[in-house]
Coordinates of N, CA, C and O in Angstrom, one line a residue:
Q504 N 0.9 -1.2 0.0 CA 0.0 0.0 0.0 C 0.9 1.2 0.0 O 1.8 1.4 0.8
R505 N 0.6 2.1 -1.0 CA 1.4 3.3 -1.1 C 1.0 4.3 0.0 O -0.2 4.6 0.2
Q506 N 2.0 4.9 0.7 CA 1.7 5.9 1.7 C 2.7 7.0 1.6 O 3.9 6.8 1.3
F507 N 2.2 8.2 2.0 CA 3.1 9.4 2.1 C 2.9 10.0 3.5 O 1.8 10.1 4.0
V508 N 4.0 10.4 4.1 CA 3.9 11.1 5.4 C 4.7 12.4 5.2 O 5.9 12.4 5.0
E509 N 4.0 13.5 5.4 CA 4.6 14.9 5.2 C 5.0 15.4 6.6 O 4.3 15.2 7.6
S510 N 6.1 16.2 6.6 CA 6.5 16.8 7.8 C 7.4 18.0 7.5 O 7.8 18.2 6.3
G511 N 7.7 18.8 8.5 CA 8.6 20.0 8.3 C 8.0 21.3 8.3 O 8.7 22.3 8.2
G512 N 6.6 21.4 8.3 CA 6.0 22.7 8.3 C 6.1 23.4 9.6 O 6.7 22.9 10.6
G513 N 5.7 24.7 9.6 CA 5.8 25.5 10.8 C 5.5 27.0 10.5 O 5.1 27.3 9.4
L514 N 5.7 27.8 11.5 CA 5.5 29.2 11.4 C 6.9 29.9 11.1 O 7.9 29.6 11.8
V515 N 6.9 30.7 10.0 CA 8.2 31.3 9.7 C 7.9 32.8 9.2 O 6.8 33.0 8.7
Q516 N 8.8 33.6 9.4 CA 8.6 35.0 9.0 C 8.9 35.2 7.5 O 9.6 34.3 6.9
P517 N 8.3 36.2 6.9 CA 8.6 36.4 5.5 C 10.1 36.5 5.2 O 10.8 37.2 6.0
G518 N 10.6 35.9 4.2 CA 12.0 35.9 3.9 C 12.7 34.7 4.5 O 13.9 34.4 4.2
G519 N 12.0 33.9 5.3 CA 12.6 32.8 6.0 C 12.6 31.5 5.1 O 12.2 31.6 4.0
S520 N 13.1 30.4 5.7 CA 13.2 29.2 5.0 C 12.6 28.0 5.8 O 12.6 28.0 7.0
L521 N 12.2 27.0 5.1 CA 11.7 25.7 5.7 C 12.1 24.6 4.7 O 12.2 24.8 3.5
R522 N 12.3 23.4 5.2 CA 12.5 22.2 4.4 C 11.4 21.2 4.8 O 11.3 20.8 5.9
L523 N 10.6 20.9 3.8 CA 9.5 19.9 4.0 C 10.1 18.5 3.5 O 10.9 18.4 2.6
S524 N 9.6 17.5 4.2 CA 9.9 16.1 3.9 C 8.7 15.3 3.5 O 7.6 15.5 4.2
C525 N 8.8 14.4 2.6 CA 7.7 13.5 2.2 C 8.3 12.1 2.2 O 9.0 11.7 1.3
A526 N 8.0 11.4 3.3 CA 8.5 10.0 3.4 C 7.5 9.0 2.7 O 6.3 9.0 3.1
A527 N 8.0 8.3 1.8 CA 7.1 7.4 1.0 C 7.4 5.9 1.4 O 8.5 5.6 1.8
S528 N 6.4 5.1 1.4 CA 6.5 3.7 1.7 C 5.5 2.9 0.8 O 4.6 3.5 0.3
G529 N 5.9 1.7 0.6 CA 5.0 0.8 -0.3 C 5.4 0.8 -1.7 O 4.8 0.1 -2.5
F530 N 6.4 1.6 -2.1 CA 6.8 1.7 -3.5 C 8.2 2.3 -3.5 O 8.7 2.9 -2.6
T531 N 8.8 2.3 -4.7 CA 10.1 2.8 -4.9 C 10.0 4.2 -5.6 O 9.4 4.3 -6.7
L532 N 10.6 5.2 -5.0 CA 10.5 6.6 -5.5 C 10.9 6.7 -7.0 O 10.3 7.4 -7.7
S533 N 12.0 6.0 -7.3 CA 12.6 6.2 -8.6 C 11.6 5.8 -9.7 O 11.8 6.2 -10.9
S534 N 10.6 5.0 -9.5 CA 9.8 4.5 -10.5 C 8.6 5.5 -10.8 O 7.8 5.2 -11.8
L535 N 8.4 6.5 -10.0 CA 7.3 7.4 -10.2 C 7.7 8.9 -10.2 O 8.8 9.2 -9.9
A536 N 6.7 9.7 -10.6 CA 6.8 11.1 -10.4 C 6.2 11.4 -9.0 O 5.2 10.9 -8.6
I537 N 6.9 12.3 -8.3 CA 6.4 12.7 -7.0 C 6.3 14.3 -7.0 O 7.1 15.0 -7.5
G538 N 5.1 14.7 -6.5 CA 4.9 16.1 -6.5 C 4.6 16.7 -5.1 O 4.1 15.9 -4.3
W539 N 4.8 18.0 -5.0 CA 4.3 18.7 -3.8 C 3.2 19.6 -4.2 O 3.3 20.3 -5.3
F540 N 2.2 19.7 -3.4 CA 1.0 20.5 -3.7 C 0.6 21.3 -2.4 O 1.0 20.9 -1.3
R541 N -0.1 22.4 -2.6 CA -0.5 23.2 -1.5 C -1.9 23.7 -1.6 O -2.3 23.9 -2.8
Q542 N -2.5 23.9 -0.5 CA -3.9 24.5 -0.5 C -3.9 25.6 0.5 O -3.8 25.3 1.7
A543 N -4.2 26.8 0.1 CA -4.3 27.9 1.0 C -5.8 28.0 1.4 O -6.7 27.5 0.7
P544 N -6.1 28.6 2.5 CA -7.5 28.8 3.0 C -8.3 29.4 1.9 O -8.0 30.5 1.3
G545 N -9.4 28.8 1.6 CA -10.4 29.3 0.6 C -10.0 29.2 -0.8 O -10.6 29.7 -1.7
K546 N -8.9 28.5 -1.1 CA -8.4 28.4 -2.5 C -8.3 26.9 -2.8 O -8.3 26.0 -2.0
E547 N -8.2 26.6 -4.1 CA -8.1 25.3 -4.6 C -6.6 24.8 -4.5 O -5.7 25.6 -4.4
R548 N -6.4 23.5 -4.4 CA -5.1 22.9 -4.3 C -4.4 23.2 -5.6 O -5.0 23.2 -6.7
E549 N -3.1 23.5 -5.5 CA -2.2 23.8 -6.7 C -0.9 23.0 -6.6 O -0.4 22.8 -5.5
G550 N -0.4 22.6 -7.8 CA 0.8 21.9 -7.8 C 2.0 22.9 -7.7 O 2.0 24.0 -8.3
V551 N 2.9 22.6 -6.8 CA 4.0 23.5 -6.5 C 5.3 23.0 -7.2 O 6.0 23.8 -7.8
A552 N 5.6 21.7 -7.2 CA 6.8 21.2 -7.8 C 6.7 19.7 -7.9 O 5.9 19.1 -7.2
C553 N 7.4 19.2 -8.9 CA 7.4 17.7 -9.1 C 8.8 17.3 -9.5 O 9.6 18.0 -10.0
I554 N 9.0 16.0 -9.3 CA 10.3 15.4 -9.7 C 10.2 14.0 -10.1 O 9.3 13.2 -9.6
V555 N 11.0 13.6 -11.1 CA 11.1 12.2 -11.5 C 12.6 11.8 -11.1 O 13.5 12.2 -11.8
S556 N 12.8 11.1 -10.0 CA 14.1 10.9 -9.5 C 15.0 10.1 -10.5 O 16.2 10.3 -10.6
E557 N 14.4 9.2 -11.2 CA 15.1 8.4 -12.1 C 15.8 9.2 -13.2 O 17.0 8.9 -13.6
S558 N 15.2 10.2 -13.7 CA 15.7 11.1 -14.8 C 16.3 12.4 -14.2 O 17.0 13.1 -14.9
G559 N 15.8 12.8 -13.0 CA 16.2 14.1 -12.5 C 15.4 15.2 -13.0 O 15.6 16.4 -12.7
R560 N 14.3 14.9 -13.8 CA 13.5 16.0 -14.3 C 12.6 16.6 -13.2 O 12.1 15.9 -12.4
T561 N 12.6 17.9 -13.3 CA 11.8 18.7 -12.3 C 10.9 19.7 -13.0 O 11.2 20.1 -14.2
K562 N 9.9 20.2 -12.3 CA 9.0 21.2 -12.8 C 8.6 22.1 -11.6 O 8.3 21.5 -10.5
Y563 N 8.5 23.4 -11.8 CA 8.0 24.2 -10.7 C 6.9 25.2 -11.1 O 6.8 25.6 -12.2
L564 N 6.0 25.5 -10.1 CA 5.1 26.5 -10.3 C 5.8 27.8 -10.5 O 6.9 28.1 -9.9
Q565 N 5.4 28.6 -11.5 CA 6.1 29.8 -11.8 C 6.4 30.7 -10.7 O 7.5 31.3 -10.5
T566 N 5.5 30.9 -9.7 CA 5.7 31.8 -8.6 C 6.7 31.3 -7.6 O 7.1 32.1 -6.7
V567 N 7.1 30.1 -7.6 CA 8.1 29.6 -6.7 C 9.4 29.3 -7.3 O 10.4 29.0 -6.6
E568 N 9.5 29.3 -8.6 CA 10.7 29.0 -9.3 C 11.8 30.0 -8.9 O 11.6 31.2 -8.8
G569 N 13.0 29.4 -8.6 CA 14.1 30.2 -8.1 C 14.1 30.3 -6.6 O 15.2 30.7 -6.0
R570 N 13.0 30.0 -5.9 CA 13.0 30.1 -4.4 C 12.8 28.7 -3.8 O 13.3 28.4 -2.7
F571 N 12.2 27.7 -4.5 CA 11.9 26.4 -4.0 C 12.8 25.4 -4.8 O 13.0 25.6 -6.0
T572 N 13.2 24.4 -4.1 CA 14.0 23.3 -4.8 C 13.5 21.9 -4.3 O 13.4 21.7 -3.1
I573 N 13.1 21.1 -5.3 CA 12.6 19.7 -4.9 C 13.8 18.8 -5.2 O 14.5 18.9 -6.2
S574 N 13.9 17.8 -4.3 CA 15.0 16.8 -4.5 C 14.5 15.5 -3.9 O 13.5 15.4 -3.2
S575 N 15.2 14.4 -4.2 CA 14.8 13.1 -3.7 C 16.0 12.3 -3.3 O 17.1 12.5 -3.8
D576 N 15.7 11.5 -2.3 CA 16.8 10.6 -1.8 C 16.3 9.2 -1.9 O 15.4 8.8 -1.1
N577 N 16.8 8.4 -2.8 CA 16.3 7.1 -3.1 C 16.7 6.1 -2.0 O 16.1 5.0 -1.9
V578 N 17.7 6.4 -1.2 CA 18.1 5.5 -0.1 C 17.1 5.6 1.0 O 16.6 4.5 1.5
T579 N 16.6 6.8 1.4 CA 15.6 6.9 2.4 C 14.2 7.0 1.9 O 13.3 7.0 2.7
N580 N 14.1 6.9 0.6 CA 12.7 7.0 -0.1 C 12.0 8.2 0.4 O 10.8 8.2 0.7
T581 N 12.7 9.4 0.3 CA 12.1 10.6 0.8 C 12.3 11.7 -0.3 O 13.3 11.8 -0.9
V582 N 11.3 12.5 -0.4 CA 11.3 13.7 -1.3 C 11.3 14.9 -0.4 O 10.5 15.0 0.5
Y583 N 12.1 15.9 -0.8 CA 12.2 17.1 0.0 C 11.8 18.3 -0.8 O 11.9 18.3 -2.0
L584 N 11.3 19.3 -0.1 CA 11.0 20.6 -0.7 C 11.7 21.7 0.1 O 11.3 22.0 1.2
Q585 N 12.8 22.2 -0.4 CA 13.5 23.3 0.3 C 12.9 24.6 -0.2 O 12.8 24.9 -1.4
M586 N 12.4 25.4 0.8 CA 11.7 26.6 0.5 C 12.4 27.8 1.1 O 12.6 27.9 2.3
N587 N 12.9 28.7 0.2 CA 13.6 29.9 0.6 C 12.8 31.1 0.3 O 11.9 31.1 -0.6
S588 N 13.2 32.2 0.9 CA 12.6 33.5 0.6 C 11.1 33.4 0.6 O 10.4 33.9 -0.3
L589 N 10.6 32.8 1.7 CA 9.1 32.6 1.8 C 8.3 33.9 1.9 O 8.8 34.9 2.4
E590 N 7.1 33.8 1.2 CA 6.2 34.9 1.2 C 4.9 34.5 1.8 O 4.6 33.4 1.9
S591 N 4.1 35.5 2.2 CA 2.8 35.2 2.8 C 1.9 34.4 1.9 O 1.2 33.6 2.4
E592 N 2.1 34.6 0.6 CA 1.3 33.8 -0.4 C 1.7 32.3 -0.4 O 1.0 31.5 -1.0
D593 N 2.8 32.0 0.3 CA 3.2 30.6 0.3 C 2.5 29.8 1.5 O 2.6 28.6 1.6
T594 N 1.7 30.5 2.2 CA 1.0 29.9 3.3 C 0.0 28.9 2.8 O -0.7 29.1 1.9
G595 N -0.1 27.7 3.5 CA -1.0 26.7 3.1 C -0.7 25.3 3.7 O 0.4 25.2 4.3
V596 N -1.5 24.4 3.4 CA -1.2 23.0 3.8 C -0.5 22.3 2.6 O -1.1 22.3 1.5
Y597 N 0.6 21.8 2.9 CA 1.4 21.2 1.8 C 1.3 19.7 1.9 O 1.5 19.1 3.0
T598 N 1.0 19.0 0.8 CA 0.9 17.6 0.7 C 1.7 17.1 -0.4 O 2.0 17.9 -1.4
C599 N 2.1 15.8 -0.4 CA 2.8 15.2 -1.5 C 1.9 14.2 -2.2 O 0.9 13.7 -1.6
G600 N 2.3 13.8 -3.4 CA 1.5 12.8 -4.1 C 2.4 12.2 -5.2 O 3.4 12.6 -5.5
G601 N 1.9 11.1 -5.7 CA 2.6 10.3 -6.7 C 1.8 10.1 -7.9 O 0.6 10.2 -7.9
G602 N 2.5 9.7 -9.0 CA 1.8 9.3 -10.2 C 2.8 8.7 -11.2 O 4.0 8.7 -10.9
P603 N 2.3 8.3 -12.3 CA 3.3 7.8 -13.4 C 4.3 8.8 -13.7 O 4.1 10.0 -13.6
Y604 N 5.5 8.3 -14.2 CA 6.6 9.2 -14.4 C 6.2 10.4 -15.4 O 6.8 11.5 -15.2
Y605 N 5.3 10.1 -16.3 CA 5.0 11.2 -17.3 C 4.1 12.3 -16.7 O 3.8 13.2 -17.4
Y606 N 3.7 12.2 -15.4 CA 3.0 13.2 -14.8 C 3.8 14.5 -14.6 O 3.3 15.6 -14.4
C607 N 5.1 14.3 -14.6 CA 6.0 15.4 -14.4 C 6.9 15.6 -15.6 O 7.7 14.7 -15.9
P608 N 6.7 16.7 -16.3 CA 6.1 17.9 -15.8 C 4.6 18.2 -16.3 O 4.0 19.1 -15.7
G609 N 4.2 17.4 -17.2 CA 2.9 17.7 -17.9 C 1.7 17.8 -17.0 O 0.7 18.5 -17.3
A610 N 1.6 17.1 -15.9 CA 0.4 17.0 -15.1 C 0.5 17.8 -13.8 O -0.4 17.6 -12.9
L611 N 1.5 18.6 -13.6 CA 1.7 19.2 -12.3 C 0.5 20.1 -11.9 O 0.1 20.1 -10.8
T612 N -0.2 20.7 -12.9 CA -1.3 21.6 -12.7 C -2.6 20.8 -12.7 O -3.7 21.5 -12.5
R613 N -2.6 19.5 -12.9 CA -3.8 18.8 -13.0 C -4.1 18.1 -11.7 O -3.2 17.5 -11.1
N614 N -5.4 18.0 -11.4 CA -5.8 17.4 -10.1 C -6.1 15.9 -10.3 O -7.2 15.4 -10.0
I615 N -5.0 15.1 -10.7 CA -5.2 13.7 -11.0 C -4.2 12.8 -10.3 O -4.1 11.6 -10.4
W616 N -3.4 13.4 -9.4 CA -2.4 12.7 -8.7 C -3.0 11.8 -7.6 O -4.1 12.1 -7.1
N617 N -2.2 10.9 -7.1 CA -2.6 10.1 -5.9 C -2.0 10.8 -4.7 O -0.8 10.7 -4.4
Y618 N -2.8 11.6 -4.0 CA -2.3 12.4 -3.0 C -2.1 11.7 -1.7 O -2.6 10.6 -1.5
G619 N -1.2 12.3 -0.9 CA -0.7 11.6 0.3 C -1.5 11.8 1.6 O -2.7 11.7 1.5
G620 N -0.8 12.1 2.7 CA -1.4 12.0 4.0 C -2.1 13.3 4.3 O -2.7 14.0 3.5
K621 N -2.0 13.7 5.6 CA -2.7 14.8 6.1 C -2.0 16.2 5.7 O -2.6 17.2 5.9
G622 N -0.8 16.1 5.3 CA -0.1 17.3 4.9 C 0.6 17.9 6.1 O 0.5 17.5 7.3
T623 N 1.3 19.0 5.8 CA 2.0 19.8 6.8 C 1.7 21.2 6.6 O 1.8 21.7 5.5
L624 N 1.4 22.0 7.7 CA 1.0 23.4 7.6 C 2.2 24.3 7.6 O 3.0 24.2 8.5
V625 N 2.2 25.2 6.6 CA 3.2 26.2 6.5 C 2.5 27.5 6.6 O 1.6 27.9 5.9
T626 N 3.0 28.3 7.6 CA 2.4 29.6 7.8 C 3.5 30.7 7.8 O 4.5 30.6 8.5
V627 N 3.4 31.6 6.8 CA 4.4 32.6 6.6 C 3.8 33.9 7.1 O 2.8 34.5 6.5
S628 N 4.2 34.4 8.2 CA 3.6 35.6 8.8 C 4.6 36.3 9.8 O 5.5 35.6 10.4
S629 N 4.5 37.6 9.8 CA 5.4 38.3 10.8 C 4.7 38.5 12.1 O 5.2 39.1 13.0

């Protein structure tokens, strides 16, 4: 059974950094595309970044490009999202999800992924 457990969220001031972790079990990361998604209060879920660890291919939401970095560790079966220069608009519940390798980059903005656990809350506020 595929499972994702997200962690690493918290309260941070604008301009600060956080690193989120997505621990996967029940499958091998390298065989799939893994994405990070977020949902702000009152808004729809949106794709933030995705990665195919086997090829190294990545894709980012335009508003986070240059500030966020997605990476994967096939030994620990974990995908990370390093978030720098955080802005109030980055506030939301962040979840991870998986899909066939071809979901990244083409399906990052589509709501068709196999989404993970409860997510982790990121609050950017002074």
